[in-house]
PDB file of C-alpha atoms in Angstrom:
ATOM      1  CA  UNK A   1      80.189  99.547 131.606  1.00 62.00           C
ATOM      2  CA  UNK A   2      82.972  98.118 129.526  1.00 59.00           C
ATOM      3  CA  UNK A   3      86.543  99.264 130.230  1.00 59.00           C
ATOM      4  CA  UNK A   4      88.088 101.177 127.302  1.00 59.00           C
ATOM      5  CA  UNK A   5      91.766 101.039 126.437  1.00 55.00           C
ATOM      6  CA  UNK A   6      93.623 104.331 126.864  1.00 56.00           C
ATOM      7  CA  UNK A   7      94.766 106.084 123.635  1.00 56.00           C
ATOM      8  CA  UNK A   8      97.900 104.533 122.172  1.00 56.00           C
ATOM      9  CA  UNK A   9      97.161 101.101 123.630  1.00 52.00           C
ATOM     10  CA  UNK A  10      95.864  99.038 120.692  1.00 51.00           C
ATOM     11  CA  UNK A  11      93.575  96.105 121.300  1.00 49.00           C
ATOM     12  CA  UNK A  12      94.035  92.693 119.670  1.00 47.00           C
ATOM     13  CA  UNK A  13      91.608  93.188 116.764  1.00 45.00           C
ATOM     14  CA  UNK A  14      93.368  96.379 115.607  1.00 45.00           C
ATOM     15  CA  UNK A  15      96.740  94.589 115.623  1.00 45.00           C
ATOM     16  CA  UNK A  16      95.228  91.648 113.755  1.00 45.00           C
ATOM     17  CA  UNK A  17      93.860  93.941 111.025  1.00 45.00           C
ATOM     18  CA  UNK A  18      97.221  95.644 110.556  1.00 47.00           C
ATOM     19  CA  UNK A  19      98.882  92.256 110.095  1.00 45.00           C
ATOM     20  CA  UNK A  20      96.228  91.134 107.608  1.00 46.00           C
ATOM     21  CA  UNK A  21      96.914  94.089 105.319  1.00 48.00           C
ATOM     22  CA  UNK A  22     100.657  93.499 105.009  1.00 52.00           C
ATOM     23  CA  UNK A  23     100.815  89.720 105.375  1.00 52.00           C
ATOM     24  CA  UNK A  24     101.559  87.667 102.281  1.00 55.00           C
ATOM     25  CA  UNK A  25      99.751  84.394 101.897  1.00 52.00           C
ATOM     26  CA  UNK A  26     101.138  81.168 100.516  1.00 55.00           C
ATOM     27  CA  UNK A  27      98.942  79.222  98.143  1.00 54.00           C
ATOM     28  CA  UNK A  28      98.631  75.437  98.325  1.00 61.00           C
ATOM     29  CA  UNK A  29     101.416  75.084  95.751  1.00 66.00           C
ATOM     30  CA  UNK A  30     103.740  77.053  98.059  1.00 66.00           C
ATOM     31  CA  UNK A  31     104.082  80.152  95.854  1.00 72.00           C
ATOM     32  CA  UNK A  32     103.764  83.481  97.630  1.00 71.00           C
ATOM     33  CA  UNK A  33     100.629  85.382  96.663  1.00 78.00           C
ATOM     34  CA  UNK A  34     100.440  89.158  96.439  1.00 80.00           C
ATOM     35  CA  UNK A  35      98.510  91.191  98.976  1.00 83.00           C
ATOM     36  CA  UNK A  36      95.214  92.796  97.971  1.00 79.00           C
ATOM     37  CA  UNK A  37      96.892  96.224  98.012  1.00 82.00           C
ATOM     38  CA  UNK A  38      99.665  95.047  95.662  1.00 82.00           C
ATOM     39  CA  UNK A  39      97.141  93.589  93.219  1.00 81.00           C
ATOM     40  CA  UNK A  40      95.126  96.855  93.287  1.00 83.00           C
ATOM     41  CA  UNK A  41      98.271  98.923  92.706  1.00 81.00           C
ATOM     42  CA  UNK A  42      99.290  96.746  89.738  1.00 83.00           C
ATOM     43  CA  UNK A  43      95.822  97.176  88.213  1.00 81.00           C
ATOM     44  CA  UNK A  44      95.977 100.971  88.614  1.00 82.00           C
ATOM     45  CA  UNK A  45      99.501 101.075  87.172  1.00 83.00           C
ATOM     46  CA  UNK A  46      98.341  99.029  84.153  1.00 81.00           C
ATOM     47  CA  UNK A  47      95.408 101.415  83.554  1.00 84.00           C
ATOM     48  CA  UNK A  48      97.731 104.434  83.757  1.00 84.00           C
ATOM     49  CA  UNK A  49     100.203 102.810  81.350  1.00 83.00           C
ATOM     50  CA  UNK A  50      97.477 101.942  78.831  1.00 84.00           C
ATOM     51  CA  UNK A  51      95.930 105.431  78.858  1.00 81.00           C
ATOM     52  CA  UNK A  52      99.353 107.033  78.281  1.00 80.00           C
ATOM     53  CA  UNK A  53      99.836 105.227  74.921  1.00 79.00           C
ATOM     54  CA  UNK A  54      99.693 107.737  72.056  1.00 85.00           C
ATOM     55  CA  UNK A  55      98.897 107.604  68.350  1.00 80.00           C
ATOM     56  CA  UNK A  56      95.412 106.026  68.457  1.00 80.00           C
ATOM     57  CA  UNK A  57      92.927 108.054  66.400  1.00 81.00           C
ATOM     58  CA  UNK A  58      89.693 108.912  68.200  1.00 82.00           C
ATOM     59  CA  UNK A  59      86.434 108.613  66.278  1.00 82.00           C
ATOM     60  CA  UNK A  60      87.209 105.603  64.087  1.00 88.00           C
ATOM     61  CA  UNK A  61      86.040 102.256  65.500  1.00 91.00           C
ATOM     62  CA  UNK A  62      86.853  98.932  63.836  1.00 91.00           C
ATOM     63  CA  UNK A  63      85.316  96.591  66.451  1.00 91.00           C
ATOM     64  CA  UNK A  64      81.628  95.750  66.685  1.00 92.00           C
ATOM     65  CA  UNK A  65      79.746  96.392  69.938  1.00 92.00           C
ATOM     66  CA  UNK A  66      79.634  92.640  70.838  1.00 93.00           C
ATOM     67  CA  UNK A  67      83.424  92.347  70.260  1.00 93.00           C
ATOM     68  CA  UNK A  68      84.027  95.259  72.652  1.00 93.00           C
ATOM     69  CA  UNK A  69      81.603  93.854  75.244  1.00 93.00           C
ATOM     70  CA  UNK A  70      83.669  90.640  75.238  1.00 94.00           C
ATOM     71  CA  UNK A  71      86.919  92.598  75.658  1.00 94.00           C
ATOM     72  CA  UNK A  72      85.495  94.710  78.506  1.00 94.00           C
ATOM     73  CA  UNK A  73      84.186  91.665  80.402  1.00 94.00           C
ATOM     74  CA  UNK A  74      87.515  89.851  80.015  1.00 93.00           C
ATOM     75  CA  UNK A  75      89.432  92.950  81.146  1.00 90.00           C
ATOM     76  CA  UNK A  76      87.218  93.446  84.215  1.00 89.00           C
ATOM     77  CA  UNK A  77      87.875  89.808  85.166  1.00 88.00           C
ATOM     78  CA  UNK A  78      91.608  90.558  85.644  1.00 82.00           C
ATOM     79  CA  UNK A  79      92.979  90.497  89.196  1.00 82.00           C
ATOM     80  CA  UNK A  80      92.457  93.761  91.037  1.00 81.00           C
ATOM     81  CA  UNK A  81      90.483  95.390  88.207  1.00 85.00           C
ATOM     82  CA  UNK A  82      87.336  97.226  89.265  1.00 86.00           C
ATOM     83  CA  UNK A  83      84.579  98.755  87.165  1.00 89.00           C
ATOM     84  CA  UNK A  84      85.145 102.017  89.026  1.00 88.00           C
ATOM     85  CA  UNK A  85      88.836 102.270  88.064  1.00 87.00           C
ATOM     86  CA  UNK A  86      88.077 101.125  84.507  1.00 88.00           C
ATOM     87  CA  UNK A  87      85.458 103.889  84.130  1.00 90.00           C
ATOM     88  CA  UNK A  88      87.971 106.477  85.405  1.00 87.00           C
ATOM     89  CA  UNK A  89      90.495 105.246  82.815  1.00 88.00           C
ATOM     90  CA  UNK A  90      87.830 105.779  80.138  1.00 87.00           C
ATOM     91  CA  UNK A  91      87.675 109.457  81.047  1.00 87.00           C
ATOM     92  CA  UNK A  92      85.326 109.347  84.016  1.00 87.00           C
ATOM     93  CA  UNK A  93      82.657 107.302  82.259  1.00 89.00           C
ATOM     94  CA  UNK A  94      79.230 107.127  83.929  1.00 90.00           C
ATOM     95  CA  UNK A  95      78.338 103.667  85.288  1.00 89.00           C
ATOM     96  CA  UNK A  96      74.929 103.861  83.573  1.00 90.00           C
ATOM     97  CA  UNK A  97      76.659 104.303  80.201  1.00 90.00           C
ATOM     98  CA  UNK A  98      78.916 101.310  80.812  1.00 91.00           C
ATOM     99  CA  UNK A  99      76.131  99.039  82.088  1.00 92.00           C
ATOM    100  CA  UNK A 100      73.775 100.010  79.245  1.00 92.00           C
ATOM    101  CA  UNK A 101      76.556  99.301  76.732  1.00 92.00           C
ATOM    102  CA  UNK A 102      77.335  95.898  78.283  1.00 92.00           C
ATOM    103  CA  UNK A 103      73.628  94.958  78.182  1.00 93.00           C
ATOM    104  CA  UNK A 104      73.196  96.061  74.545  1.00 91.00           C
ATOM    105  CA  UNK A 105      72.421  93.723  71.659  1.00 92.00           C
ATOM    106  CA  UNK A 106      74.302  93.781  68.343  1.00 90.00           C
ATOM    107  CA  UNK A 107      75.066  97.398  67.295  1.00 90.00           C
ATOM    108  CA  UNK A 108      72.204  99.061  69.213  1.00 90.00           C
ATOM    109  CA  UNK A 109      74.705 100.856  71.515  1.00 91.00           C
ATOM    110  CA  UNK A 110      76.824 102.359  68.708  1.00 86.00           C
ATOM    111  CA  UNK A 111      75.846 105.868  69.867  1.00 87.00           C
ATOM    112  CA  UNK A 112      76.922 105.171  73.467  1.00 89.00           C
ATOM    113  CA  UNK A 113      80.050 107.098  74.548  1.00 87.00           C
ATOM    114  CA  UNK A 114      81.432 103.815  75.956  1.00 90.00           C
ATOM    115  CA  UNK A 115      81.730 102.419  72.412  1.00 91.00           C
ATOM    116  CA  UNK A 116      84.271 105.015  71.230  1.00 89.00           C
ATOM    117  CA  UNK A 117      86.191 105.298  74.498  1.00 91.00           C
ATOM    118  CA  UNK A 118      86.471 101.548  75.079  1.00 92.00           C
ATOM    119  CA  UNK A 119      87.621 100.984  71.499  1.00 93.00           C
ATOM    120  CA  UNK A 120      90.422 103.558  71.870  1.00 91.00           C
ATOM    121  CA  UNK A 121      91.365 102.018  75.257  1.00 91.00           C
ATOM    122  CA  UNK A 122      91.632  98.459  73.874  1.00 91.00           C
ATOM    123  CA  UNK A 123      93.473  99.654  70.774  1.00 91.00           C
ATOM    124  CA  UNK A 124      96.045 101.275  73.113  1.00 91.00           C
ATOM    125  CA  UNK A 125      96.256  97.991  75.059  1.00 90.00           C
ATOM    126  CA  UNK A 126      96.837  96.057  71.812  1.00 91.00           C
ATOM    127  CA  UNK A 127      99.658  98.445  70.828  1.00 88.00           C
ATOM    128  CA  UNK A 128     101.163  98.317  74.334  1.00 87.00           C
ATOM    129  CA  UNK A 129     101.199  94.492  74.282  1.00 88.00           C
ATOM    130  CA  UNK A 130     102.618  94.471  70.736  1.00 90.00           C
ATOM    131  CA  UNK A 131      99.824  92.226  69.471  1.00 92.00           C
ATOM    132  CA  UNK A 132      98.871  92.156  65.791  1.00 93.00           C
ATOM    133  CA  UNK A 133      95.403  93.136  64.585  1.00 90.00           C
ATOM    134  CA  UNK A 134      92.928  90.243  64.904  1.00 89.00           C
ATOM    135  CA  UNK A 135      91.475  88.618  61.793  1.00 91.00           C
ATOM    136  CA  UNK A 136      88.052  90.006  62.823  1.00 90.00           C
ATOM    137  CA  UNK A 137      89.573  93.491  63.038  1.00 90.00           C
ATOM    138  CA  UNK A 138      91.193  93.179  59.580  1.00 92.00           C
ATOM    139  CA  UNK A 139      87.864  91.955  58.158  1.00 93.00           C
ATOM    140  CA  UNK A 140      86.073  94.908  59.738  1.00 91.00           C
ATOM    141  CA  UNK A 141      88.610  97.330  58.224  1.00 92.00           C
ATOM    142  CA  UNK A 142      87.890  95.849  54.754  1.00 93.00           C
ATOM    143  CA  UNK A 143      84.115  95.908  55.228  1.00 93.00           C
ATOM    144  CA  UNK A 144      83.992  99.328  56.949  1.00 91.00           C
ATOM    145  CA  UNK A 145      86.986 101.358  55.675  1.00 90.00           C
ATOM    146  CA  UNK A 146      85.800 104.437  57.632  1.00 89.00           C
ATOM    147  CA  UNK A 147      84.942 102.410  60.739  1.00 89.00           C
ATOM    148  CA  UNK A 148      81.584 101.407  62.177  1.00 89.00           C
ATOM    149  CA  UNK A 149      78.845 104.021  62.468  1.00 87.00           C
ATOM    150  CA  UNK A 150      78.985 105.866  65.788  1.00 85.00           C
ATOM    151  CA  UNK A 151      75.308 106.782  65.685  1.00 87.00           C
ATOM    152  CA  UNK A 152      72.443 104.964  67.339  1.00 81.00           C
ATOM    153  CA  UNK A 153      70.722 102.782  64.694  1.00 78.00           C
ATOM    154  CA  UNK A 154      67.210 103.966  63.818  1.00 76.00           C
TER     155      UNK A 154
END
């Protein structure tokens, strides 16, 4: 049989893994990169900050489904952002709801809970970043003064 190390005596692979978690890596340009844990923490902190923004009315949506799909995909592409954490930030959204919404065409997912929650989330992000309303958003407000329909099209 193979000899086992006594408790408290760590073998090489365990020490290597501990180093890998805390070690910072330098990129080719020489800048110090963040560890995976730091990137994850920043992503979670951003989500918490966005969800704490107040003053966004719920139930009025001025973005079309395709506009929100674009925003969601771009947001999920950020460093350290996971679908799982994003769904938690949207109030514990079900992954089936999110995936169905992302796969939808035109306004066919207007009745999906993701539509309302994601709109409120990205409106909070816009306010947090101090960005003005987009020209598409202003056009939508003119065309749909009470927001887009939140019912599944028949």
